[in-house]
C-alpha cells in the first residue's frame, strides 16, 4: 500500500443554475485547486475552465434524465477512493447540492469512511428561474411561503410522499423541479385539491442561460401551452400569484438583444469587453478564437540561438507571445534570465515591456511609436552596424524590422518560437452553427479578425463565403475593418460612427430594435 503524502479532502459544491457567474466565490476558489473533479450534467460547462488543466475529470451525470453513466454506488466509491489517495476531490453538482441533488447521501458516505469534507451551497435553479423570469418568489402582497417540490413522482401513484391536500392550498408559491413530463397530472392534482384553476403558472427552461425560455399560463392551460411550445427539460414550474409580476419585472428576457446569437472573434483583451457588453444587453455570444498558437515546425534556430546567447548584442521582442514562448524554451533548456546578461533587450511597446518585467527584465529600449517601423528606427538610432541581433517571433511575420536592421548593417537572426494556425475544429463548429441558423450576426473589431475569420471558415473563394454567410449580419467597428469585409464581397450591416467597442454595441442594439 502506498502511503499518501498529504491528507485528501472532499468538497461538495453547488455549481448554481448554469451561468458560470452564479457559482459562489468559495466554490470557485476550490475549483481552482481541484485535483479530481466529479461532475454532473451541468447547464453550462464553462465552470470547467476554472479547473486546473491536469485535473482528473470524471463525468458522473445523466443526460436527459435517462442514461446513468455511473450508479450512485460507483460515484460514492470513486469519491471515497480518491480522497483516501490524498487528493482534493470536488463533487460539483448543478444548483444546490442539497436540493434534489443527493448531496446528503454522498456526504453520509464520506462520514462513514471517516474522511474530511466541506459542503458549499449553490444558487438553486428555483431561485434562479424566478429571478431571471422576473418573478419575485415571495411578495408581501400575495405570498409569504414557498415550497420546493419534486415533480418526478407521479401524483397518482399509490404511495406518494407529497401531501397534495396540504400543499395545494397551504403554500403560496409552489416550485416543481423535474416536473415537465408529469405536468398534466401535477396541475390536475392541484386543482383537485382546491387550488384555483385560474392560478398563474410559469414554466422556465434553461434558467439564467442566454437561451432561457419562459411560458406563462394558468393551472388549467399551462400543460397544453408547454406541449404546444415544445418546452422540454430542464425546466421548472412556478405556481402562484407571484407569476403575475413577470408582466412588470421581466428584465432578463426583455433585454434588447435577448435571443440574438452573435459571434465574437476572439483577439486578446478586446473580446472580453465586447462579450460583456453584448451579454449585458441579452445577446448570446458565440466566442470563437480565430487563431490558435502552436509550437514552430522546428526549434532548430531558436535552440541554436539560445546555445549562443553570449554572442548577441541585442534581443528584440515584438509580441507578448514571443516573450512567453522564448522564455518557456529557455527554461526547457535548463536556463533562465541570467543567460541574457550582457545582451541588450528591446521591447516593441509598453505592454511587451511590462510582460518582460514579469521575467525580471527591464527593457533597455522601448520605441516612441509601438510598431515594427518604430522599433527599427529606434534601433538604427542606437547604431546597429555590425551588431548581432536576435528576434524570436512567430513563424510568419512582417519583415520590415529585420529588413531595416539588415540594410543598416545589422546581422539579424530570426528564431521562430511559435506559429499562428487557423483553428480547423473551431471553423467546422462555426460553419455548423451558421448552417443551423444559430448565428444572427458576426462582429469584427479589426481587419485581422476579418481575415482570420475567413481563413477559419475554410471556403474555396468569395462565392462560397458569401453563400455561407448569406443570412448572417455583419458588424464592423470602423471604416478600415469595414473595407476589409467588403474586400471579400460581403456587406456591412452595422458600423458605428465612433470606433469603440461601446459604440459598436450601441449600434448593434439600435440595428436589432429596427
Ligand atoms: N440541485 C439542483 C436540482 C437538481 S434536480 C438545484 O438545486 O437546482 C434537476 C432539475 O432541476 C431539472 O429537472 C430542472 O427541473 C431543474 N433545473 C436545473 N437547472 C435548471 C435550469 N438552468 N433551468 C431550469 N430548470 C433547471
Coordinates of C-alpha atoms and ligand atoms in Angstrom, one line a residue:
X1 CA 0.0 0.0 0.0
X2 CA 1.2 3.5 -0.8
X3 CA 1.0 6.0 2.0
X4 CA -0.4 9.3 0.8
X5 CA 1.9 12.3 1.4
X6 CA -1.0 14.7 2.1
X7 CA -4.4 14.3 3.5
X8 CA -7.2 14.2 1.0
X9 CA -10.4 16.2 1.3
X10 CA -13.8 16.1 -0.5
X11 CA -15.7 19.2 -1.4
X12 CA -19.4 19.1 -2.3
X13 CA -20.0 22.2 -4.3
X14 CA -23.1 23.7 -5.7
X15 CA -22.4 24.9 -9.3
X16 CA -25.5 27.2 -9.5
X17 CA -28.1 27.1 -12.3
X18 CA -25.8 27.3 -15.3
X19 CA -24.4 30.9 -15.7
X20 CA -20.8 30.5 -14.5
X21 CA -21.1 33.8 -12.8
X22 CA -23.5 32.3 -10.3
X23 CA -21.2 29.9 -8.5
X24 CA -20.1 31.2 -5.1
X25 CA -16.7 32.8 -4.6
X26 CA -15.9 29.9 -2.2
X27 CA -16.9 27.4 -4.8
X28 CA -14.7 29.0 -7.5
X29 CA -11.8 29.2 -5.1
X30 CA -11.9 25.4 -4.5
X31 CA -12.4 24.6 -8.2
X32 CA -9.1 26.4 -8.9
X33 CA -7.2 23.9 -6.8
X34 CA -9.1 20.7 -7.7
X35 CA -7.2 17.5 -8.4
X36 CA -10.2 15.3 -9.2
X37 CA -13.5 16.7 -10.4
X38 CA -16.6 14.5 -10.4
X39 CA -19.3 16.5 -12.1
X40 CA -22.9 16.1 -13.3
X41 CA -24.5 17.2 -16.4
X42 CA -24.3 21.0 -15.9
X43 CA -26.4 23.6 -17.7
X44 CA -23.1 25.2 -18.7
X45 CA -19.7 23.6 -18.9
X46 CA -17.8 26.9 -18.7
X47 CA -17.1 26.2 -15.0
X48 CA -14.7 23.6 -16.1
X49 CA -12.4 26.4 -17.3
X50 CA -11.7 27.2 -13.7
X51 CA -10.3 23.7 -13.0
X52 CA -6.5 23.1 -13.5
X53 CA -5.6 21.5 -16.8
X54 CA -4.1 18.5 -15.2
X55 CA -7.1 17.6 -13.0
X56 CA -8.8 14.3 -13.5
X57 CA -12.3 14.8 -14.8
X58 CA -15.0 12.2 -14.2
X59 CA -18.4 12.7 -15.7
X60 CA -20.9 11.2 -13.4
X61 CA -24.2 12.7 -14.7
X62 CA -27.1 11.6 -16.7
X63 CA -28.2 13.4 -19.8
X64 CA -31.9 13.9 -20.4
X65 CA -32.6 12.0 -17.3
X66 CA -32.3 8.5 -18.7
X67 CA -28.9 7.0 -19.1
X68 CA -26.8 6.9 -16.0
X69 CA -23.1 6.7 -16.8
X70 CA -22.3 5.6 -13.2
X71 CA -24.5 4.3 -10.5
X72 CA -24.8 6.3 -7.2
X73 CA -22.7 3.5 -5.5
X74 CA -20.0 3.8 -8.1
X75 CA -19.9 7.6 -7.6
X76 CA -19.7 7.2 -3.9
X77 CA -16.9 4.7 -4.2
X78 CA -14.9 6.9 -6.6
X79 CA -15.2 9.8 -4.2
X80 CA -14.0 7.8 -1.2
X81 CA -11.1 6.1 -3.1
X82 CA -9.7 9.4 -4.5
X83 CA -10.0 11.2 -1.1
X84 CA -8.2 8.2 0.6
X85 CA -5.4 8.6 -2.0
X86 CA -4.8 12.1 -0.7
X87 CA -6.5 14.1 -3.4
X88 CA -8.5 17.2 -3.4
X89 CA -11.7 15.9 -4.8
X90 CA -14.6 18.1 -5.9
X91 CA -18.0 16.8 -6.3
X92 CA -19.7 19.5 -8.4
X93 CA -23.5 19.5 -8.7
X94 CA -26.0 21.7 -10.5
X95 CA -27.8 24.2 -8.4
X96 CA -27.6 23.5 -4.7
X97 CA -26.3 20.0 -3.8
X98 CA -28.8 19.5 -1.1
X99 CA -31.8 20.3 -3.2
X100 CA -32.9 17.3 -5.1
X101 CA -29.2 16.6 -5.6
X102 CA -28.5 13.6 -3.4
X103 CA -25.8 15.7 -1.8
X104 CA -26.8 14.3 1.6
X105 CA -26.3 10.7 0.5
X106 CA -22.8 11.4 -0.8
X107 CA -21.7 13.2 2.4
X108 CA -23.0 10.3 4.5
X109 CA -20.7 8.0 2.6
X110 CA -17.7 10.3 3.4
X111 CA -18.7 10.4 7.1
X112 CA -19.0 6.6 7.1
X113 CA -15.5 6.4 5.6
X114 CA -14.1 8.8 8.2
X115 CA -12.9 11.3 5.6
X116 CA -12.6 15.1 5.7
X117 CA -15.1 17.1 3.8
X118 CA -16.7 20.5 3.3
X119 CA -20.0 21.5 1.6
X120 CA -20.6 24.7 -0.3
X121 CA -24.2 25.7 -1.2
X122 CA -25.2 26.9 -4.6
X123 CA -27.9 29.0 -6.2
X124 CA -30.7 26.6 -6.7
X125 CA -32.5 26.6 -10.0
X126 CA -35.8 27.6 -8.5
X127 CA -34.4 30.8 -7.2
X128 CA -32.6 31.5 -10.5
X129 CA -35.6 30.7 -12.6
X130 CA -37.8 33.0 -10.6
X131 CA -35.3 35.8 -10.6
X132 CA -34.4 35.5 -14.3
X133 CA -38.0 35.2 -15.3
X134 CA -38.9 38.4 -13.4
X135 CA -41.0 36.6 -10.8
X136 CA -40.3 37.5 -7.1
X137 CA -40.6 34.1 -5.5
X138 CA -42.3 35.7 -2.5
X139 CA -44.0 39.1 -2.3
X140 CA -45.7 40.7 0.6
X141 CA -48.8 41.4 -1.4
X142 CA -49.5 37.8 -2.3
X143 CA -47.4 35.1 -0.7
X144 CA -45.3 34.6 2.4
X145 CA -44.5 30.9 1.8
X146 CA -42.7 28.8 -0.8
X147 CA -42.4 25.1 -1.3
X148 CA -39.8 23.3 -3.5
X149 CA -41.4 20.1 -4.7
X150 CA -40.1 17.2 -6.9
X151 CA -42.3 16.7 -9.9
X152 CA -40.6 13.5 -10.6
X153 CA -43.1 11.4 -8.6
X154 CA -46.3 10.7 -10.4
X155 CA -49.0 12.3 -8.2
X156 CA -51.4 9.5 -9.0
X157 CA -49.1 6.7 -7.8
X158 CA -50.4 4.9 -4.7
X159 CA -47.7 5.9 -2.2
X160 CA -46.9 9.5 -3.0
X161 CA -44.8 11.1 -0.3
X162 CA -46.2 14.6 -1.2
X163 CA -49.1 15.8 0.9
X164 CA -51.1 17.2 -2.1
X165 CA -54.1 18.0 0.0
X166 CA -51.9 20.3 2.2
X167 CA -49.6 21.9 -0.3
X168 CA -52.3 22.7 -2.9
X169 CA -53.8 25.4 -0.7
X170 CA -51.5 25.6 2.2
X171 CA -48.5 27.2 0.5
X172 CA -48.4 30.4 -1.5
X173 CA -45.7 29.7 -4.2
X174 CA -45.1 26.2 -5.4
X175 CA -42.0 25.4 -7.4
X176 CA -41.8 22.0 -9.1
X177 CA -38.4 20.6 -10.2
X178 CA -38.2 17.8 -12.8
X179 CA -41.9 18.1 -13.5
X180 CA -42.3 18.7 -17.2
X181 CA -43.3 15.2 -18.1
X182 CA -45.8 15.0 -15.2
X183 CA -47.2 18.5 -15.7
X184 CA -50.7 17.4 -16.7
X185 CA -51.1 15.3 -13.6
X186 CA -49.4 17.8 -11.3
X187 CA -51.8 20.6 -12.4
X188 CA -54.9 18.4 -12.3
X189 CA -53.9 17.3 -8.8
X190 CA -53.5 20.8 -7.5
X191 CA -56.9 21.8 -8.9
X192 CA -58.5 18.6 -7.5
X193 CA -57.2 19.5 -4.0
X194 CA -58.7 23.0 -4.1
X195 CA -56.2 25.4 -5.8
X196 CA -57.9 27.9 -8.1
X197 CA -57.7 26.7 -11.7
X198 CA -57.0 30.3 -12.7
X199 CA -53.8 30.5 -10.6
X200 CA -51.0 31.8 -12.9
X201 CA -48.2 29.3 -13.7
X202 CA -44.8 29.9 -15.4
X203 CA -42.5 27.3 -16.9
X204 CA -38.9 28.4 -17.2
X205 CA -36.4 26.4 -19.3
X206 CA -32.6 26.8 -19.1
X207 CA -32.9 29.5 -16.3
X208 CA -30.0 32.0 -16.3
X209 CA -28.7 31.0 -19.7
X210 CA -28.7 33.3 -22.7
X211 CA -31.1 30.8 -24.4
X212 CA -33.6 30.8 -21.4
X213 CA -37.2 30.4 -22.4
X214 CA -40.3 31.0 -20.3
X215 CA -44.0 30.5 -21.0
X216 CA -46.9 31.6 -18.8
X217 CA -50.5 30.2 -18.4
X218 CA -52.8 29.0 -15.6
X219 CA -53.2 25.7 -13.9
X220 CA -55.8 24.9 -16.5
X221 CA -53.8 25.9 -19.6
X222 CA -50.1 25.5 -18.9
X223 CA -49.8 21.8 -19.7
X224 CA -51.2 22.4 -23.2
X225 CA -49.0 25.5 -23.7
X226 CA -45.9 23.6 -22.8
X227 CA -46.7 20.8 -25.3
X228 CA -47.6 23.3 -28.0
X229 CA -44.4 25.4 -27.4
X230 CA -42.2 22.3 -27.3
X231 CA -40.8 23.1 -23.8
X232 CA -38.5 20.2 -22.7
X233 CA -36.4 19.6 -19.6
X234 CA -34.5 21.1 -17.9
X235 CA -37.3 23.4 -16.8
X236 CA -39.1 24.5 -13.6
X237 CA -42.7 25.1 -12.9
X238 CA -43.6 28.1 -10.7
X239 CA -47.2 28.2 -9.5
X240 CA -48.7 31.1 -7.6
X241 CA -49.9 34.7 -7.9
X242 CA -46.3 36.0 -7.9
X243 CA -46.1 34.9 -11.5
X244 CA -48.2 37.9 -12.5
X245 CA -45.3 40.2 -11.6
X246 CA -43.5 38.9 -14.6
X247 CA -45.5 41.3 -16.8
X248 CA -43.8 44.2 -15.0
X249 CA -40.5 42.8 -14.0
X250 CA -39.3 40.7 -17.0
X251 CA -35.8 42.3 -17.0
X252 CA -33.9 39.4 -18.4
X253 CA -35.7 38.1 -21.5
X254 CA -36.9 41.7 -22.1
X255 CA -33.4 43.0 -22.9
X256 CA -32.8 44.4 -26.4
X257 CA -30.6 41.6 -27.8
X258 CA -32.2 38.7 -25.9
X259 CA -32.2 35.6 -28.1
X260 CA -29.7 37.0 -30.6
X261 CA -26.7 34.9 -31.3
X262 CA -23.7 36.9 -32.1
X263 CA -20.2 35.6 -33.0
X264 CA -17.3 37.3 -31.3
X265 CA -14.0 36.6 -32.9
X266 CA -11.6 36.5 -30.0
X267 CA -8.4 38.5 -30.1
X268 CA -6.8 39.3 -26.9
X269 CA -8.3 41.8 -24.4
X270 CA -10.9 43.3 -26.8
X271 CA -13.1 40.2 -26.9
X272 CA -13.9 40.3 -23.2
X273 CA -15.2 43.9 -23.2
X274 CA -17.3 43.1 -26.3
X275 CA -18.7 39.8 -24.8
X276 CA -19.6 41.5 -21.6
X277 CA -21.3 44.5 -23.2
X278 CA -23.3 42.3 -25.7
X279 CA -24.1 39.9 -22.8
X280 CA -25.5 42.7 -20.6
X281 CA -27.8 43.6 -23.5
X282 CA -29.0 40.0 -23.6
X283 CA -27.1 38.6 -26.5
X284 CA -25.9 35.0 -26.6
X285 CA -22.2 35.4 -27.6
X286 CA -20.6 32.6 -29.5
X287 CA -16.9 33.1 -28.8
X288 CA -14.5 31.8 -31.4
X289 CA -10.8 32.0 -31.3
X290 CA -9.7 32.7 -34.9
X291 CA -6.1 31.9 -34.2
X292 CA -4.6 29.1 -32.2
X293 CA -1.0 29.2 -31.2
X294 CA 1.2 26.2 -31.9
X295 CA 4.9 25.4 -31.5
X296 CA 7.1 26.3 -34.6
X297 CA 7.7 23.5 -37.1
X298 CA 11.3 23.3 -35.9
X299 CA 13.1 24.6 -32.8
X300 CA 16.5 24.5 -34.6
X301 CA 17.0 28.3 -35.0
X302 CA 15.7 29.1 -31.5
X303 CA 17.8 26.4 -29.9
X304 CA 21.0 27.4 -31.7
X305 CA 20.4 31.0 -30.7
X306 CA 19.8 30.0 -27.0
X307 CA 23.0 28.0 -27.0
X308 CA 25.0 31.0 -28.1
X309 CA 23.2 33.9 -26.4
X310 CA 26.5 35.4 -25.3
X311 CA 27.4 36.2 -28.9
X312 CA 24.4 38.5 -29.3
X313 CA 24.4 42.3 -28.8
X314 CA 20.6 42.7 -28.9
X315 CA 17.5 40.7 -28.3
X316 CA 14.2 42.2 -29.7
X317 CA 10.7 41.3 -28.6
X318 CA 7.9 42.3 -30.9
X319 CA 5.0 40.5 -29.1
X320 CA 3.9 39.1 -25.8
X321 CA 3.6 35.6 -27.3
X322 CA 7.2 35.8 -28.4
X323 CA 8.3 36.6 -24.8
X324 CA 6.3 33.8 -23.3
X325 CA 7.4 31.2 -25.8
X326 CA 11.1 32.3 -25.8
X327 CA 11.3 32.0 -22.0
X328 CA 9.5 28.7 -22.0
X329 CA 12.1 27.3 -24.4
X330 CA 14.9 28.9 -22.4
X331 CA 13.6 27.2 -19.2
X332 CA 13.2 23.9 -21.1
X333 CA 16.8 24.1 -21.9
X334 CA 17.7 24.5 -18.2
X335 CA 18.4 28.2 -18.4
X336 CA 16.8 31.4 -17.0
X337 CA 17.2 35.2 -17.5
X338 CA 20.8 35.1 -16.2
X339 CA 21.7 33.6 -19.6
X340 CA 20.8 37.0 -21.1
X341 CA 23.3 39.0 -19.1
X342 CA 25.4 41.3 -21.4
X343 CA 22.7 41.3 -24.1
X344 CA 20.7 44.5 -24.5
X345 CA 17.0 43.9 -24.8
X346 CA 14.3 45.9 -26.6
X347 CA 10.5 45.7 -26.4
X348 CA 8.2 46.9 -29.1
X349 CA 5.9 48.7 -26.7
X350 CA 4.7 49.3 -23.1
X351 CA 2.7 46.1 -22.8
X352 CA 5.5 44.0 -24.0
X353 CA 7.9 45.7 -21.7
X354 CA 5.6 45.1 -18.8
X355 CA 5.5 41.4 -19.6
X356 CA 9.3 41.3 -19.7
X357 CA 9.3 42.7 -16.2
X358 CA 7.4 39.6 -15.1
X359 CA 10.5 37.7 -16.2
X360 CA 12.7 40.0 -14.1
X361 CA 13.9 42.0 -17.1
X362 CA 13.8 45.8 -17.5
X363 CA 13.9 46.6 -21.3
X364 CA 16.8 48.8 -22.4
X365 CA 14.9 50.2 -25.3
X366 CA 11.2 51.0 -26.0
X367 CA 10.5 53.0 -29.1
X368 CA 8.3 56.1 -29.1
X369 CA 6.0 54.6 -31.7
X370 CA 5.0 51.0 -30.9
X371 CA 5.3 49.5 -34.3
X372 CA 7.8 47.4 -36.3
X373 CA 8.8 50.6 -38.1
X374 CA 9.1 52.5 -34.8
X375 CA 11.4 49.8 -33.2
X376 CA 13.5 49.7 -36.4
X377 CA 14.0 53.5 -36.4
X378 CA 14.9 53.5 -32.6
X379 CA 17.4 50.6 -33.2
X380 CA 19.0 52.4 -36.1
X381 CA 19.4 55.5 -33.9
X382 CA 21.2 53.3 -31.3
X383 CA 23.5 52.1 -34.1
X384 CA 23.2 48.5 -35.5
X385 CA 26.1 48.4 -37.8
X386 CA 28.0 45.1 -37.2
X387 CA 25.7 44.2 -34.3
X388 CA 24.3 40.7 -33.9
X389 CA 20.6 40.9 -33.3
X390 CA 18.2 38.1 -32.2
X391 CA 14.5 38.3 -32.9
X392 CA 12.4 35.4 -31.5
X393 CA 8.9 35.7 -33.0
X394 CA 6.1 34.0 -34.9
X395 CA 7.0 31.8 -37.9
X396 CA 5.2 34.2 -40.2
X397 CA 5.6 37.9 -39.5
X398 CA 6.1 41.2 -41.2
X399 CA 9.6 41.7 -42.5
X400 CA 10.0 45.5 -42.1
X401 CA 12.0 45.3 -38.8
X402 CA 14.6 42.7 -40.0
X403 CA 15.0 44.3 -43.4
X404 CA 15.6 47.8 -42.0
X405 CA 18.1 46.4 -39.5
X406 CA 20.0 44.5 -42.2
X407 CA 20.0 47.5 -44.5
X408 CA 21.8 49.4 -41.7
X409 CA 24.4 46.7 -41.3
X410 CA 22.8 44.6 -38.5
X411 CA 23.3 40.8 -38.5
X412 CA 19.8 39.6 -37.8
X413 CA 18.9 36.1 -36.7
X414 CA 15.2 35.2 -36.8
X415 CA 14.2 32.4 -34.4
X416 CA 10.6 31.2 -34.7
X417 CA 9.3 30.3 -31.2
X418 CA 5.6 29.9 -32.1
X419 CA 3.2 29.9 -35.1
X420 CA -0.4 31.1 -35.6
X421 CA -2.6 28.4 -37.1
X422 CA -6.2 28.8 -38.1
X423 CA -8.2 26.6 -35.8
X424 CA -9.8 24.0 -38.1
X425 CA -12.0 22.4 -35.5
X426 CA -13.5 25.8 -34.4
X427 CA -14.1 26.6 -38.1
X428 CA -16.1 23.4 -38.5
X429 CA -18.2 24.1 -35.4
X430 CA -18.9 27.6 -36.6
X431 CA -20.0 26.5 -40.1
X432 CA -22.3 24.0 -38.5
X433 CA -23.8 26.7 -36.2
X434 CA -24.3 29.0 -39.2
X435 CA -25.9 26.3 -41.3
X436 CA -28.3 25.5 -38.5
X437 CA -29.4 29.2 -38.4
X438 CA -27.9 29.6 -35.0
X439 CA -25.9 32.8 -35.9
X440 CA -27.6 36.2 -36.3
X441 CA -24.5 38.3 -36.5
X442 CA -20.7 38.3 -36.7
X443 CA -18.7 41.1 -35.1
X444 CA -15.3 42.3 -36.3
X445 CA -13.1 44.6 -34.3
X446 CA -10.1 44.8 -36.6
X447 CA -9.1 43.8 -40.2
X448 CA -7.1 40.8 -38.9
X449 CA -10.3 39.4 -37.2
X450 CA -11.9 39.5 -40.6
X451 CA -9.1 37.7 -42.5
X452 CA -8.6 35.2 -39.6
X453 CA -12.4 34.5 -39.6
X454 CA -12.4 34.0 -43.3
X455 CA -9.5 31.6 -43.3
X456 CA -11.0 29.7 -40.3
X457 CA -14.2 29.1 -42.4
X458 CA -12.0 27.3 -44.9
X459 CA -14.0 28.3 -48.0
X460 CA -12.9 27.8 -51.6
X461 CA -13.4 31.5 -52.5
X462 CA -15.5 34.6 -52.1
X463 CA -18.6 33.0 -53.8
X464 CA -18.7 30.2 -51.2
X465 CA -18.0 32.7 -48.4
X466 CA -21.0 34.8 -49.5
X467 CA -23.2 31.7 -49.7
X468 CA -22.2 30.5 -46.2
X469 CA -22.9 34.0 -44.7
X470 CA -25.9 34.9 -46.7
X471 CA -28.3 35.0 -43.6
X472 CA -25.7 36.4 -41.2
X473 CA -25.5 40.1 -40.4
X474 CA -22.1 41.7 -40.1
X475 CA -20.9 44.4 -37.7
X476 CA -17.6 46.2 -38.2
X477 CA -16.0 48.6 -35.7
X478 CA -14.8 51.2 -38.2
X479 CA -14.1 52.1 -41.8
X480 CA -10.8 50.1 -42.1
X481 CA -12.3 46.9 -40.8
X482 CA -15.4 47.5 -43.0
X483 CA -13.2 47.9 -46.0
X484 CA -11.6 44.5 -45.4
X485 CA -15.1 43.0 -45.0
X486 CA -16.1 44.4 -48.4
X487 CA -12.9 43.2 -50.0
X488 CA -14.3 39.7 -49.5
X489 CA -17.5 40.7 -51.3
X490 CA -19.5 40.9 -48.1
X491 CA -21.7 43.8 -47.0
X492 CA -21.5 45.6 -43.6
X493 CA -24.8 45.9 -41.8
X494 CA -23.7 47.8 -38.7
X495 CA -20.9 50.3 -38.4
X496 CA -20.7 52.8 -35.5
X497 CA -19.8 56.4 -36.0
X498 CA -17.2 56.3 -33.2
X499 CA -14.7 53.5 -33.4
X500 CA -15.1 52.0 -30.0
X501 CA -16.5 48.7 -28.7
X502 CA -19.1 50.5 -26.6
X503 CA -20.3 52.5 -29.7
X504 CA -20.4 49.3 -31.7
X505 CA -22.6 47.6 -29.2
X506 CA -25.0 50.6 -29.1
X507 CA -25.2 50.4 -32.9
X508 CA -26.0 46.7 -32.8
X509 CA -28.7 47.3 -30.2
X510 CA -30.2 50.0 -32.5
X511 CA -30.0 47.8 -35.5
X512 CA -32.0 45.0 -33.9
X513 CA -34.5 47.4 -32.5
X514 CA -35.5 48.4 -36.0
Ligands
LIG1 N1 -29.8 20.5 -7.3 C1 -30.5 21.2 -8.4 C2 -31.7 20.4 -8.8 C3 -31.4 19.1 -9.4 S1 -32.9 18.3 -10.0 C4 -30.8 22.6 -8.0 O1 -30.7 23.0 -6.8 O2 -31.2 23.4 -8.9 C5 -32.8 18.7 -11.7 C6 -34.0 19.6 -12.1 O3 -33.6 20.9 -11.7 C7 -34.3 19.7 -13.5 O4 -35.1 18.7 -13.9 C8 -35.0 21.1 -13.6 O5 -36.3 21.0 -13.2 C9 -34.2 21.8 -12.6 N2 -33.2 22.7 -13.2 C10 -31.8 22.6 -13.0 N3 -31.2 23.5 -13.7 C11 -32.1 24.3 -14.3 C12 -32.1 25.4 -15.2 N4 -31.0 26.0 -15.5 N5 -33.3 25.9 -15.6 C13 -34.4 25.3 -15.3 N6 -34.5 24.2 -14.5 C14 -33.4 23.7 -14.0

